[in-house]
Coordinates of N, CA and C in Angstrom, one line a residue:
V1 N 0.8 -1.2 0.0 CA 0.0 0.0 0.0 C 0.9 1.2 0.0
I2 N 1.9 1.2 0.8 CA 2.8 2.4 0.9 C 3.4 2.7 -0.5
K3 N 3.9 1.7 -1.2 CA 4.5 1.9 -2.5 C 3.5 2.4 -3.5
L4 N 2.3 1.9 -3.5 CA 1.2 2.4 -4.4 C 1.0 3.9 -4.1
M5 N 0.9 4.2 -2.8 CA 0.6 5.6 -2.5 C 1.8 6.5 -2.8
Q6 N 3.0 6.0 -2.7 CA 4.2 6.8 -3.1 C 4.2 7.1 -4.6
S7 N 3.7 6.1 -5.3 CA 3.6 6.3 -6.8 C 2.5 7.4 -7.1
F8 N 1.4 7.3 -6.3 CA 0.3 8.3 -6.5 C 0.8 9.7 -6.1
V9 N 1.6 9.8 -5.1 CA 2.1 11.1 -4.7 C 3.0 11.7 -5.8
S10 N 3.8 10.8 -6.4 CA 4.7 11.3 -7.4 C 3.9 11.8 -8.7
K11 N 2.8 11.2 -8.9 CA 1.9 11.6 -10.0 C 1.0 12.7 -9.7
G12 N 0.9 13.1 -8.4 CA 0.0 14.2 -8.0 C -1.4 13.7 -7.8
F13 N -1.6 12.5 -7.6 CA -3.0 12.0 -7.4 C -3.4 12.0 -5.9
V14 N -2.4 12.1 -5.0 CA -2.7 12.2 -3.5 C -1.7 13.1 -2.9
K15 N -2.1 13.7 -1.8 CA -1.2 14.5 -0.9 C -0.9 13.7 0.3
E16 N 0.4 13.7 0.7 CA 0.8 12.9 1.8 C 1.2 13.7 3.0
T17 N 0.8 13.2 4.2 CA 1.3 13.8 5.4 C 1.8 12.7 6.3
F18 N 2.9 12.9 7.0 CA 3.5 11.9 7.8 C 3.7 12.5 9.2
S19 N 3.1 11.8 10.2 CA 3.1 12.3 11.6 C 3.1 11.2 12.5
W20 N 4.1 11.2 13.4 CA 4.2 10.2 14.5 C 4.2 8.8 13.9
Q21 N 5.0 8.6 12.9 CA 5.1 7.3 12.3 C 3.9 6.7 11.6
W22 N 3.0 7.6 11.2 CA 1.8 7.2 10.5 C 1.7 8.1 9.3
Y23 N 1.3 7.4 8.2 CA 1.1 8.1 6.9 C -0.4 8.5 6.8
Y24 N -0.7 9.7 6.3 CA -2.0 10.1 5.9 C -2.0 10.5 4.5
W25 N -3.0 10.0 3.7 CA -3.0 10.4 2.3 C -4.4 11.0 2.0
Y26 N -4.4 12.0 1.2 CA -5.6 12.8 0.8 C -5.7 12.8 -0.7
L27 N -6.8 12.3 -1.2 CA -7.0 12.2 -2.7 C -7.2 13.6 -3.3
T28 N -6.5 13.9 -4.3 CA -6.8 15.2 -5.0 C -7.8 15.0 -6.1
N29 N -8.2 16.1 -6.7 CA -9.2 16.0 -7.8 C -8.7 15.2 -9.0
E30 N -7.4 15.3 -9.3 CA -6.7 14.6 -10.3 C -6.8 13.1 -10.0
G31 N -6.6 12.7 -8.7 CA -6.6 11.3 -8.3 C -8.0 10.8 -8.4
I32 N -9.0 11.6 -8.1 CA -10.4 11.1 -8.3 C -10.7 10.8 -9.8
E33 N -10.3 11.7 -10.6 CA -10.5 11.5 -12.1 C -9.8 10.3 -12.6
Y34 N -8.5 10.1 -12.1 CA -7.8 8.9 -12.5 C -8.5 7.6 -12.1
L35 N -8.9 7.5 -10.8 CA -9.5 6.3 -10.3 C -10.9 6.1 -11.0
R36 N -11.6 7.2 -11.3 CA -12.8 7.0 -12.0 C -12.6 6.4 -13.3
G37 N -11.6 6.8 -14.1 CA -11.3 6.2 -15.4 C -10.8 4.8 -15.2
Y38 N -9.9 4.5 -14.3 CA -9.3 3.2 -14.1 C -10.3 2.2 -13.7
L39 N -11.2 2.6 -12.8 CA -12.3 1.7 -12.3 C -13.5 1.7 -13.2
H40 N -13.5 2.5 -14.3 CA -14.7 2.6 -15.2 C -16.0 3.0 -14.4
L41 N -15.8 4.0 -13.6 CA -17.0 4.5 -12.8 C -17.6 5.7 -13.6
P42 N -19.0 5.8 -13.5 CA -19.6 6.9 -14.2 C -19.3 8.3 -13.4
E43 N -19.6 9.4 -14.1 CA -19.4 10.7 -13.6 C -20.2 11.0 -12.3
E44 N -21.3 10.3 -12.1 CA -22.2 10.5 -11.0 C -21.5 10.0 -9.7
V45 N -20.6 9.1 -9.8 CA -20.0 8.5 -8.6 C -18.9 9.5 -8.1
I46 N -19.1 10.0 -6.8 CA -18.1 10.9 -6.2 C -17.9 10.4 -4.8
P47 N -16.7 10.7 -4.2 CA -16.4 10.3 -2.9 C -17.5 10.8 -1.9
R48 N -17.8 10.1 -0.9 CA -18.8 10.5 0.1 C -18.3 11.8 0.9
T49 N -17.0 12.0 1.0 CA -16.6 13.2 1.7 C -16.8 14.4 0.9
L50 N -17.1 14.3 -0.4 CA -17.4 15.5 -1.2 C -18.9 15.7 -1.4
K51 N -19.7 14.8 -0.9 CA -21.2 15.0 -1.0 C -21.7 15.8 0.1
P52 N -22.6 16.7 -0.2 CA -23.2 17.5 0.9 C -24.0 16.6 1.9
R53 N -24.0 16.9 3.1 CA -24.8 16.1 4.1 C -26.3 16.4 3.9
T54 N -27.0 15.3 4.1 CA -28.5 15.4 4.1 C -29.0 15.0 5.4
G55 N -30.0 15.7 5.9 CA -30.6 15.3 7.1 C -29.9 15.9 8.3
P56 N -30.5 15.8 9.5 CA -29.9 16.4 10.7 C -28.7 15.5 11.1
R57 N -27.8 16.2 11.8 CA -26.6 15.5 12.4 C -27.1 14.8 13.6
P58 N -26.5 13.6 13.9 CA -26.9 12.9 15.1 C -26.5 13.6 16.4
S59 N -27.4 13.6 17.4 CA -27.1 14.3 18.6 C -26.3 13.3 19.6
Y60 N -26.3 12.0 19.2 CA -25.6 11.1 20.0 C -24.5 10.5 19.2
I61 N -23.3 10.5 19.8 CA -22.1 9.9 19.1 C -21.8 8.6 19.9
P62 N -21.8 7.4 19.3 CA -21.5 6.2 20.1 C -20.1 6.3 20.6
G63 N -20.0 6.0 21.9 CA -18.7 6.0 22.6 C -18.2 7.4 23.0
G64 N -19.0 8.4 22.7 CA -18.6 9.8 23.0 C -19.2 10.2 24.4
R65 N -18.8 11.4 24.8 CA -19.3 11.9 26.1 C -20.7 12.5 25.8
Q66 N -21.5 12.5 26.8 CA -22.9 13.1 26.6 C -23.1 14.2 27.6
G67 N -23.9 15.1 27.2 CA -24.6 16.1 28.0 C -23.8 16.7 29.1
G68 N -22.7 17.3 28.9 CA -21.9 18.0 29.9 C -21.1 17.1 30.9
Q69 N -21.0 15.9 30.5 CA -20.2 15.0 31.4 C -18.7 15.1 30.9
E70 N -18.1 16.3 31.0 CA -16.8 16.5 30.7 C -15.9 16.1 31.9
R71 N -14.9 15.3 31.7 CA -13.9 15.0 32.7 C -14.5 14.8 34.1
G72 N -15.0 13.6 34.3 CA -15.5 13.3 35.6 C -16.8 14.0 36.1
G73 N -17.6 14.4 35.2 CA -18.8 15.0 35.6 C -18.8 16.5 35.8
R74 N -17.6 17.1 35.9 CA -17.5 18.5 36.1 C -17.7 19.3 34.8
R75 N -18.3 20.4 34.9 CA -18.5 21.3 33.7 C -17.2 22.1 33.5
P76 N -16.8 22.4 32.2 CA -15.7 23.2 32.0 C -15.9 24.6 32.6
G77 N -14.9 25.1 33.3 CA -15.0 26.4 33.9 C -15.7 26.4 35.3
A78 N -15.9 25.2 35.9 CA -16.6 25.1 37.1 C -15.7 25.5 38.3
F79 N -14.4 25.6 38.1 CA -13.4 25.9 39.1 C -13.5 27.5 39.3
K80 N -13.7 27.9 40.5 CA -13.8 29.3 40.9 C -12.4 29.8 41.3
A81 N -12.0 30.9 40.6 CA -10.7 31.5 40.9 C -10.7 32.0 42.4
G82 N -9.6 31.8 43.1 CA -9.5 32.2 44.5 C -9.9 31.2 45.5
G83 N -10.6 30.2 45.1 CA -11.1 29.1 46.0 C -10.3 27.8 45.8
D84 N -10.5 26.9 46.7 CA -9.9 25.6 46.6 C -10.6 24.8 45.6
R85 N -10.0 24.2 44.7 CA -10.7 23.4 43.6 C -11.2 22.1 44.2
F86 N -10.9 21.7 45.4 CA -11.4 20.5 46.0 C -12.6 20.8 47.0
G87 N -13.1 22.0 47.0 CA -14.3 22.4 47.8 C -14.0 23.1 49.1
G88 N -12.9 23.1 49.6 CA -12.6 23.8 50.9 C -11.9 25.1 50.6
D89 N -11.7 25.8 51.7 CA -10.9 27.1 51.6 C -9.6 26.8 52.4
R90 N -8.6 26.6 51.6 CA -7.3 26.1 52.2 C -6.6 27.2 52.9
W91 N -6.7 28.5 52.5 CA -5.8 29.5 52.9 C -6.4 30.4 54.0
K92 N -7.6 30.1 54.5 CA -8.2 31.0 55.6 C -8.1 30.3 56.9

């Protein structure tokens, strides 16, 4: 796969990013046209990432956090400046 993608990079079909020992490849418009011709796909077939979204976005993301349960149930910004973050007043 890496050799194929290196070839596509040299031809300008994909853009490559390397970070933390992982490769990320992004298909360019020229790459889309090449694959469409190579795979004999009709013009109507486009990548899903280029299609506009239809319908409402889901309010629930599986495995994600829900409804203000950020970091152990605390809301962001719940810490009051000048007070003890554990509930007491340490300096009086």
